[in-house]
XYZ file of C-alpha atoms in Angstrom:
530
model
C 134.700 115.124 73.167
C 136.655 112.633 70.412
C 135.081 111.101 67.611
C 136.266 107.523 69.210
C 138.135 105.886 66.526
C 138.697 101.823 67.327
C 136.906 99.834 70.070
C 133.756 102.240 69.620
C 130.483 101.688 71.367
C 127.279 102.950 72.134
C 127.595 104.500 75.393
C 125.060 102.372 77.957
C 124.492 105.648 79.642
C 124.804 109.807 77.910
C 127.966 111.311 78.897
C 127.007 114.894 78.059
C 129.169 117.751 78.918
C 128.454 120.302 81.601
C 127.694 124.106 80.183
C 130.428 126.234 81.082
C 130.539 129.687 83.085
C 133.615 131.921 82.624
C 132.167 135.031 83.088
C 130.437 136.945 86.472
C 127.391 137.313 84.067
C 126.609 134.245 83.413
C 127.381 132.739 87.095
C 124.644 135.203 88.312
C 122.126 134.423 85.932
C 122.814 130.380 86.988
C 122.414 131.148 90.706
C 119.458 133.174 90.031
C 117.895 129.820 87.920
C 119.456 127.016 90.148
C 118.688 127.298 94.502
C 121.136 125.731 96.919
C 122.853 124.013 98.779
C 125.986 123.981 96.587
C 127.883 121.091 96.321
C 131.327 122.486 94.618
C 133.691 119.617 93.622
C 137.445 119.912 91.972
C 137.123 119.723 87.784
C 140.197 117.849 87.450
C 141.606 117.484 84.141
C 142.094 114.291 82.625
C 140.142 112.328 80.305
C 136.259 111.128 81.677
C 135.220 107.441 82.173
C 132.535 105.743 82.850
C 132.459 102.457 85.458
C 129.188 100.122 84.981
C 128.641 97.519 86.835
C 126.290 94.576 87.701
C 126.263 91.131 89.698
C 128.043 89.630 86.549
C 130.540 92.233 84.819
C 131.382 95.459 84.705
C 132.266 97.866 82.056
C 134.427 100.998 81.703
C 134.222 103.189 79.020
C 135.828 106.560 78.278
C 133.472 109.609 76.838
C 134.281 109.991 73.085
C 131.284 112.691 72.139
C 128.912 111.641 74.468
C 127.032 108.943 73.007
C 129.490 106.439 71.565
C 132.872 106.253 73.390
C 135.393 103.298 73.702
C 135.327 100.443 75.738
C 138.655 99.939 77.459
C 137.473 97.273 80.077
C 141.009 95.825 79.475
C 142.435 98.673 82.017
C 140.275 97.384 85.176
C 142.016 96.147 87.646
C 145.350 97.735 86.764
C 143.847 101.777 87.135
C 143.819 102.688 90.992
C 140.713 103.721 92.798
C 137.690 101.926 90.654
C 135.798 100.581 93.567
C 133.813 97.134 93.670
C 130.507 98.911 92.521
C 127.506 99.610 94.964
C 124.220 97.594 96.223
C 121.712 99.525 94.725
C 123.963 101.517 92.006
C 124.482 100.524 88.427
C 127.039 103.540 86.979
C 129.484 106.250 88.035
C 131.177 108.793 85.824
C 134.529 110.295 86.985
C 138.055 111.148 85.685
C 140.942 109.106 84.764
C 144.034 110.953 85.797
C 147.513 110.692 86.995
C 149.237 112.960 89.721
C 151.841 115.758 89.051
C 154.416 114.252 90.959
C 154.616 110.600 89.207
C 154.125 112.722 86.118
C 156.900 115.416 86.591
C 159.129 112.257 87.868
C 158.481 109.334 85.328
C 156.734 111.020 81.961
C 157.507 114.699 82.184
C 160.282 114.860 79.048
C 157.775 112.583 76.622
C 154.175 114.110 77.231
C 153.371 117.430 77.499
C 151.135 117.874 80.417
C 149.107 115.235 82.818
C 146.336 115.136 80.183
C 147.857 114.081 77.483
C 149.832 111.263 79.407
C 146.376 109.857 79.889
C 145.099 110.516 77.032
C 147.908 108.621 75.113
C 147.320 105.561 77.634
C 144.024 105.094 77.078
C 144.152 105.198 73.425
C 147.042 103.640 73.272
C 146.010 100.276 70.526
C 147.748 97.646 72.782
C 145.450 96.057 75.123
C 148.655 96.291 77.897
C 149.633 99.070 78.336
C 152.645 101.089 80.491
C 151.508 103.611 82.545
C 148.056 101.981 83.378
C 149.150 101.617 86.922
C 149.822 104.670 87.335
C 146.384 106.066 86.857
C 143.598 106.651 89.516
C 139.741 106.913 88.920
C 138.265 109.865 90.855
C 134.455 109.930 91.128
C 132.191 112.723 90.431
C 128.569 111.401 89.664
C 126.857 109.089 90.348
C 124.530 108.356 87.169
C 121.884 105.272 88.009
C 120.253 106.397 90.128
C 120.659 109.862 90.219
C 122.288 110.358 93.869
C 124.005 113.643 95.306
C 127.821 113.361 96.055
C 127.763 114.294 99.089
C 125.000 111.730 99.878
C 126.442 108.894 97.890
C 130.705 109.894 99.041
C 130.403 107.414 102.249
C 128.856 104.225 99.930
C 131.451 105.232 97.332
C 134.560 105.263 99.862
C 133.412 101.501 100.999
C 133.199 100.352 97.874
C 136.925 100.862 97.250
C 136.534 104.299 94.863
C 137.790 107.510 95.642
C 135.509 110.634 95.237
C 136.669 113.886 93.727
C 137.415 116.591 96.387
C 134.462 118.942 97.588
C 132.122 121.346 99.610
C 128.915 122.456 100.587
C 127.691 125.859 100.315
C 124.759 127.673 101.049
C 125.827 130.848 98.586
C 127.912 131.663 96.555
C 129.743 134.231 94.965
C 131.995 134.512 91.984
C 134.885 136.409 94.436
C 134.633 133.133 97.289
C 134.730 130.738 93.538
C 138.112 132.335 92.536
C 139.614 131.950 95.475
C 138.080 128.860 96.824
C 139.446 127.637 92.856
C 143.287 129.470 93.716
C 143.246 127.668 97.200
C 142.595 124.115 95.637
C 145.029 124.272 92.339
C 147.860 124.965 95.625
C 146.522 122.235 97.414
C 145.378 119.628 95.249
C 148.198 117.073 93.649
C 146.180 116.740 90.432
C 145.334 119.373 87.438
C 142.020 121.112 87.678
C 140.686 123.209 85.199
C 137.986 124.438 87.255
C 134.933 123.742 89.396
C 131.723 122.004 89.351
C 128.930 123.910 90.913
C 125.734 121.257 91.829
C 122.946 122.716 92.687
C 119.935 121.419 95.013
C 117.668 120.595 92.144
C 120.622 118.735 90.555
C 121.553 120.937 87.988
C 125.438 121.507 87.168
C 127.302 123.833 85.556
C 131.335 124.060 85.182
C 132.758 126.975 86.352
C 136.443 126.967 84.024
C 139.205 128.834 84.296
C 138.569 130.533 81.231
C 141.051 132.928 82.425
C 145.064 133.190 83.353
C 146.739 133.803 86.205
C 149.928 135.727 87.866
C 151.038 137.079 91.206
C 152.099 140.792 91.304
C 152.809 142.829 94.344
C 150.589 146.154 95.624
C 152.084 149.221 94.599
C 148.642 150.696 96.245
C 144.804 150.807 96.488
C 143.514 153.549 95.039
C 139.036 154.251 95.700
C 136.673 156.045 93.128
C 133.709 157.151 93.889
C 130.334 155.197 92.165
C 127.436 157.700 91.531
C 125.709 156.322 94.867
C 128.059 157.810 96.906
C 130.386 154.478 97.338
C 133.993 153.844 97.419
C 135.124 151.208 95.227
C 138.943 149.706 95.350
C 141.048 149.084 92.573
C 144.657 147.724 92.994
C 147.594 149.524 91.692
C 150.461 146.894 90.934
C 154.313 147.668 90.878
C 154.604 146.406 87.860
C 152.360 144.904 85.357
C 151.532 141.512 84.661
C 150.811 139.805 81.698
C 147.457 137.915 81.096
C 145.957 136.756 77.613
C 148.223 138.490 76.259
C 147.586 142.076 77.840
C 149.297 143.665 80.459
C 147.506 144.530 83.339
C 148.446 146.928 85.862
C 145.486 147.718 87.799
C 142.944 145.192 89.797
C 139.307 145.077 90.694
C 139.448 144.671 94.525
C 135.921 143.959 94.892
C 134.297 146.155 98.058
C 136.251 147.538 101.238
C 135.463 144.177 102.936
C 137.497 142.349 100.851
C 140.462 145.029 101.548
C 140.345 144.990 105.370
C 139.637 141.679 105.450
C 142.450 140.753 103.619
C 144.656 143.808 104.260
C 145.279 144.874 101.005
C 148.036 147.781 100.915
C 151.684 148.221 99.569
C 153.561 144.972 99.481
C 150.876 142.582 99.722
C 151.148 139.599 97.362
C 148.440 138.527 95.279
C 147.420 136.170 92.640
C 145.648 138.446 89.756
C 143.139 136.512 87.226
C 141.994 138.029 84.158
C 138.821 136.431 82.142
C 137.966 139.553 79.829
C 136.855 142.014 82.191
C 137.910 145.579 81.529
C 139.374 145.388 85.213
C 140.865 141.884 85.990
C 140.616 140.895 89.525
C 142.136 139.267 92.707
C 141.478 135.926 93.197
C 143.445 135.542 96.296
C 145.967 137.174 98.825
C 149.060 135.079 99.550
C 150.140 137.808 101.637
C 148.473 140.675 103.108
C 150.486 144.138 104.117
C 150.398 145.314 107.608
C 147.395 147.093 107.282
C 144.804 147.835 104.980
C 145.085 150.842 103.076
C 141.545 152.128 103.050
C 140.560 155.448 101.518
C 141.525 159.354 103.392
C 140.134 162.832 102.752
C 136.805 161.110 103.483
C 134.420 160.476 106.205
C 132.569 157.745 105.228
C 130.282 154.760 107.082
C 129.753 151.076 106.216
C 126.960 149.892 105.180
C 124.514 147.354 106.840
C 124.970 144.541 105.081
C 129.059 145.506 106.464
C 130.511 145.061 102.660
C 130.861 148.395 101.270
C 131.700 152.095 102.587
C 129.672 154.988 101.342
C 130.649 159.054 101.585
C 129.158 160.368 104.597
C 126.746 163.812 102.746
C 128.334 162.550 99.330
C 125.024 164.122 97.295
C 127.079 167.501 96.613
C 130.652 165.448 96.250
C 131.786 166.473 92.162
C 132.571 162.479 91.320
C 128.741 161.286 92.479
C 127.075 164.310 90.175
C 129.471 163.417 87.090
C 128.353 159.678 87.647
C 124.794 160.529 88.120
C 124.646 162.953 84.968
C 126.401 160.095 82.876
C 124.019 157.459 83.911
C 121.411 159.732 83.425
C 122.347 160.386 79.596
C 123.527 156.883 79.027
C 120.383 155.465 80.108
C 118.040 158.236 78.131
C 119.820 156.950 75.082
C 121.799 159.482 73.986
C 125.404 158.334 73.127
C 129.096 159.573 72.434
C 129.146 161.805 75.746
C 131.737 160.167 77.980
C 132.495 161.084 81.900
C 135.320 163.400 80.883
C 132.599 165.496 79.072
C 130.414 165.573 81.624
C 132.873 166.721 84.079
C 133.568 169.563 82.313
C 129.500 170.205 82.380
C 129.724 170.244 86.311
C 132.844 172.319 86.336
C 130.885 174.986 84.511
C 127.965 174.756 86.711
C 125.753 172.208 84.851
C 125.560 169.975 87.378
C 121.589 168.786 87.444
C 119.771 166.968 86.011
C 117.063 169.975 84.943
C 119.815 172.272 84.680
C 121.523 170.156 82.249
C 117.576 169.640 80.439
C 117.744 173.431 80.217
C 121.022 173.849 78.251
C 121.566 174.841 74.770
C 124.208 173.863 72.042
C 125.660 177.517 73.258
C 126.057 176.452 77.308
C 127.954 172.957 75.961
C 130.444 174.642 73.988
C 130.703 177.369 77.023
C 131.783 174.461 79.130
C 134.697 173.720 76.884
C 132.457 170.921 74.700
C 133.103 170.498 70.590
C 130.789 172.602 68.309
C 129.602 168.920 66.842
C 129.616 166.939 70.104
C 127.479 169.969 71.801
C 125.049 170.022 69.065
C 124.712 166.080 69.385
C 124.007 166.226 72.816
C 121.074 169.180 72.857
C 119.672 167.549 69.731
C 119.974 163.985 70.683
C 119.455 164.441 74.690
C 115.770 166.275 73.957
C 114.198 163.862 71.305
C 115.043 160.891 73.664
C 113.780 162.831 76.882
C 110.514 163.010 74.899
C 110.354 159.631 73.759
C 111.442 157.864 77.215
C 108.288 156.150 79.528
C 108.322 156.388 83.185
C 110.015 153.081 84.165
C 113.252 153.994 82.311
C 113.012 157.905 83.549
C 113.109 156.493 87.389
C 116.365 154.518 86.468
C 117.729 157.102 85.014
C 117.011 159.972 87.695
C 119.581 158.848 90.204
C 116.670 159.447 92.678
C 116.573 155.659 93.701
C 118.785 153.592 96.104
C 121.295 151.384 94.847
C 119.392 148.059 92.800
C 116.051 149.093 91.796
C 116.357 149.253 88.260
C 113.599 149.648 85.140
C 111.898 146.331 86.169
C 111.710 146.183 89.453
C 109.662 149.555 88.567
C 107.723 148.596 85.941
C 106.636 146.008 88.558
C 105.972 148.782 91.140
C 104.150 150.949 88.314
C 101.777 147.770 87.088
C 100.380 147.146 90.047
C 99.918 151.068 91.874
C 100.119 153.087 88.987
C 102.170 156.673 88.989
C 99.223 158.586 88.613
C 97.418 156.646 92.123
C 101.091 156.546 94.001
C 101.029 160.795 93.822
C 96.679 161.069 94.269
C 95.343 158.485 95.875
C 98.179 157.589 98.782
C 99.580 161.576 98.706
C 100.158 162.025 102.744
C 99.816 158.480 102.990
C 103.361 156.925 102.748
C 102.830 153.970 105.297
C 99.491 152.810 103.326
C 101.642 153.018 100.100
C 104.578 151.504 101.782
C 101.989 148.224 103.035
C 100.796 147.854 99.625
C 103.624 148.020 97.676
C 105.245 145.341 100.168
C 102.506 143.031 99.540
C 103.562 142.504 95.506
C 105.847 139.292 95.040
C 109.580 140.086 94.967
C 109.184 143.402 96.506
C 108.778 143.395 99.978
C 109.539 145.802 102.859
C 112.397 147.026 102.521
C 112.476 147.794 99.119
C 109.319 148.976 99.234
C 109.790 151.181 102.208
C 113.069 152.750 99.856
C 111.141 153.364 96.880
C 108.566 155.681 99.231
C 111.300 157.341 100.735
C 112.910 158.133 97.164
C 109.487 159.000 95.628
C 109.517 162.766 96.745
C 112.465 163.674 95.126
C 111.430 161.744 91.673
C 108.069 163.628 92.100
C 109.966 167.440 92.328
C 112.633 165.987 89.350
C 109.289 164.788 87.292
C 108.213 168.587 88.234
C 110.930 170.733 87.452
C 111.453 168.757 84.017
C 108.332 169.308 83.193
C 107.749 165.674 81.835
C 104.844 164.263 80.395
C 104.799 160.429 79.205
C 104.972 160.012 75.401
C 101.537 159.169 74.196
C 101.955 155.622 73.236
C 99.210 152.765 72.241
C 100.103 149.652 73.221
C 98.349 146.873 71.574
C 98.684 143.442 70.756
C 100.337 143.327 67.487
C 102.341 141.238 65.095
C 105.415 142.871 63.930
C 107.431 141.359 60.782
C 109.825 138.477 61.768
C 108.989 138.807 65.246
C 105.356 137.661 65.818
C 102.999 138.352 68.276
C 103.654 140.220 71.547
C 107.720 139.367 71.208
C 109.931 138.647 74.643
C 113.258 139.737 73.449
C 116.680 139.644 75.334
C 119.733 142.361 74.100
C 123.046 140.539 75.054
C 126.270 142.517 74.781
C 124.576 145.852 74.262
C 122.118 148.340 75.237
C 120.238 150.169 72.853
C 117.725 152.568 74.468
C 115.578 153.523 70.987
C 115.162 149.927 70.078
C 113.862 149.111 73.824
C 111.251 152.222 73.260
C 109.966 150.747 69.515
C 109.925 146.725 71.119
C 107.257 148.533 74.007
C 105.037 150.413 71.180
C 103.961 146.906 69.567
C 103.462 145.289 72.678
C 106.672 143.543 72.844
C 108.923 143.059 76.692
C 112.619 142.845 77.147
C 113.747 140.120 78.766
C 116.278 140.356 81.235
C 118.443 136.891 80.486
C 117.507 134.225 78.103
C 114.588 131.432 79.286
C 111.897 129.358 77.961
C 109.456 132.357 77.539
C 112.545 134.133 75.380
C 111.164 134.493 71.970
C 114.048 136.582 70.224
C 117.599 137.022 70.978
C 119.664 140.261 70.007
C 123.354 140.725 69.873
C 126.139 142.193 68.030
C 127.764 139.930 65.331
C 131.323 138.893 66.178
C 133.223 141.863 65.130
C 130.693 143.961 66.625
C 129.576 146.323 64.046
C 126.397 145.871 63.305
C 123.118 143.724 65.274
C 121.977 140.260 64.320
């Protein structure tokens, strides 16, 4: 917030700002941390007050930076909407704001936007101001005591105040945010800029439109294939729009229950948001077409959970080999071999992952591969096959259903080792499949997967000819890092650094928390780690 300037106080009560969420990222990582119910309320955008109130007098204040703000008592009575106060409450923090209409009618050619209308009133330096009247108080907290919205909305309604506009959900989802967010900026006859997630522990985060929007029309959906054998959708627009300055002309559609559901095809109408993906994405359909266009040349099945489609006998299909032998070399840590490379490896026959294990510089450059790229890949692909441990080789073998990635084995691994999983329970898959259920956060059904899979890793592990890399692990104090590190990589992945953090002992972390010792990202123009 503003330094306030005249009529500055100490703030009776912190008016900190809520940590912001633009990214998919980020929103997962919050869900993860924060259980619901949900209490999702309209961020309107205007400037944030503060009503406090007791027997005697009451107060209202505007934010300034949190701890020392302005008192601009002067304007009660006159704003609309700031209620009597409650029995039993002594604050309430909401927004001061003014509707679109009165704005676009009355102050439209002297401010530029709703905001700074209110803004200017409530710095204004006379104590009467115009415009006052024409503001209304929306609550969205109530601060002493700590009470829930939803709980304290009824009290707040009697008392004369009106609360800011909201729901209640169970889960949540980035996809049901965006367009839960499109349908209320139609709806709503105030600015938002965004939403305020609550969760059931109290904890809130805003989730902004960090972001622009347009609506484009459906040229068509087009599906790839994912390396697990599912069809994704991506939109095809008939002509691009711009966003943040790019021009975007195709559209994450999500899954195929988004597309039938909404019946995504040629013609359909729908609002596009971009907030740095690589592939923007739909936030809503104001129109569907008159049917979905969902993928031919394939016989596929939905799955379970009645989301996604996946390619009925897809292990042979071309796109789910090139996938698999890119994540395979991507996740060994070998780098500058892209999908178009690797394609060209399948073409020529290369098209496992022993086969490809087995190649020399010669085979690449067969397969229509640069004399320099080809020797990069032999060289680089067998030093990091050597150096890779067994949690990392199982993500990387494509063996594995869809989720189980290196820590959800290294769990598996630390409690039934390899070396007992393929001795002690061989011919015993149920007794393996019981007591790998029985570790926290695996449970059946993952656990019953991973036994299914293990066969297959167990022939790959074979045919490879793979033997861990003798490694001691010990408790040890590395230079600027300290003992037995946690460290998190954010905005990169960096296989060789992940294999030297486990020889002195240290973990990776998988998002930032209070057992996080280091943090590790690239610097701002991303050249080089800090």
């Amino acid at each position: 917030g503003a330094t306030p300037t005249d009529r500055k106080v100490r703030l009776p009560y912190s008016m900190a700002s809520l940590d912001k969420i633009t990214t998919e990222k980020a929103l997962s990582r919050w869900l993860l941390d924060n259980s619901g119910p949900y209490v999702i309320a309209d961020k309107l955008d205007g400037v944030s007050a503060m009503h406090v109130f007791s027997a005697r007098e009451e107060q209202l204040y505007t934010r300034g930076n949190g701890l020392v703000g302005s008192n601009i008592s002067p304007m009660l009575g006159a704003v609309k909407s700031i209620g009597r106060g409650v029995r039993g409450y002594k604050a309430v923090r909401g927004e001061l704001v003014i509707s679109n209409s009165v704005f676009g009618r009355t102050y439209s050619k002297q401010y530029r936007n709703p905001r700074n209308f209110v803004s200017g009133v409530v710095n204004a330096t006379r104590e009467t101001k115009a415009g006052v009247s024409d503001l209304a108080f929306f609550v969205h907290s109530v601060i002493d005591p700590v009470v829930n919205l939803s709980a304290a909305k009824s009290k707040l309604e009697a008392a004369g105040y009106s609360v800011v506009p909201f729901v209640k959900k169970t889960r949540l989802t980035e996809t049901w945010l965006l367009e839960y967010l499109a349908e209320r900026r139609k709806k709503t006859k105030y600015d938002i800029d965004g939403l305020v997630i609550t969760a059931n522990s109290g904890a809130a985060v805003a989730f902004k439109a960090g972001y622009e929007m347009a609506t484009a029309i459906v040229k068509e959906v087009e599906w790839s294939i994912t390396r697990f054998g599912y069809l994704k959708p991506v939109v095809i627009l008939q002509q691009g729009v711009k966003l943040a300055g790019v021009t975007v002309k195709r559209v994450s559609a999500h899954n195929a229950k988004f597309v039938m559901d909404n019946r995504l095809g040629p013609g359909a109408r729908i609002d596009v948001v971009r907030s740095g993906e690589v592939i923007p994405k739909i936030a809503s359909v104001e129109k569907g077409a008159s049917r979905a266009q969902m993928p031919k040349g394939y016989e596929y099945t939905w799955t379970d959970t009645g989301v996604d489609i996946i390619i009925d006998d897809h292990a042979d299909v071309d796109e789910v080999v090139v996938g698999k032998l890119t994540e395979f070399l991507i996740r060994i840590g070998v780098d500058r071999v892209k999908q178009a490379q690797v394609a060209k490896l399948v073409d020529h026959g290369i098209d496992t992952i022993p086969k490809l294990l087995k190649s020399k510089t010669r085979d690449f450059e067969d397969a229509g591969m640069g004399g320099i790229l080809a020797a990069h890949l032999y060289t680089k692909m067998n030093l990091r096959i050597k150096a890779i441990d067994l949690p990392a080789l199982m993500a990387a073998s494509g063996v594995f259903p869809r989720g189980m990635g290196e820590r959800r084995f290294e769990t598996l691994l630390s409690e039934v080792p390899y070396r007992a999983q393929i001795t002690v329970y061989k011919g015993k898959r149920a007794k393996l499949r019981n007591r790998l259920s029985e570790i926290p956060g695996i449970g059946q059904v993952v656990a019953a997967d991973y036994v299914a899979a293990l066969p297959d890793f167990i022939k790959l592990v074979t045919a490879i000819k793979w033997k861990p890399a003798r490694v001691a692990i010990k408790k040890t104090r590395v230079s600027g890092l300290g003992l037995n590190p946690i460290v998190v990589f954010t905005g990169f992945r960096d296989r060789e650094l992940q294999d030297k953090l486990k020889a002195v002992g240290g973990k990776l972390g998988a998002s930032v928390s209070a057992n996080t010792t280091h943090v590790v990202s690239l610097n701002p123009s991303g050249s080089s780690l800090k």
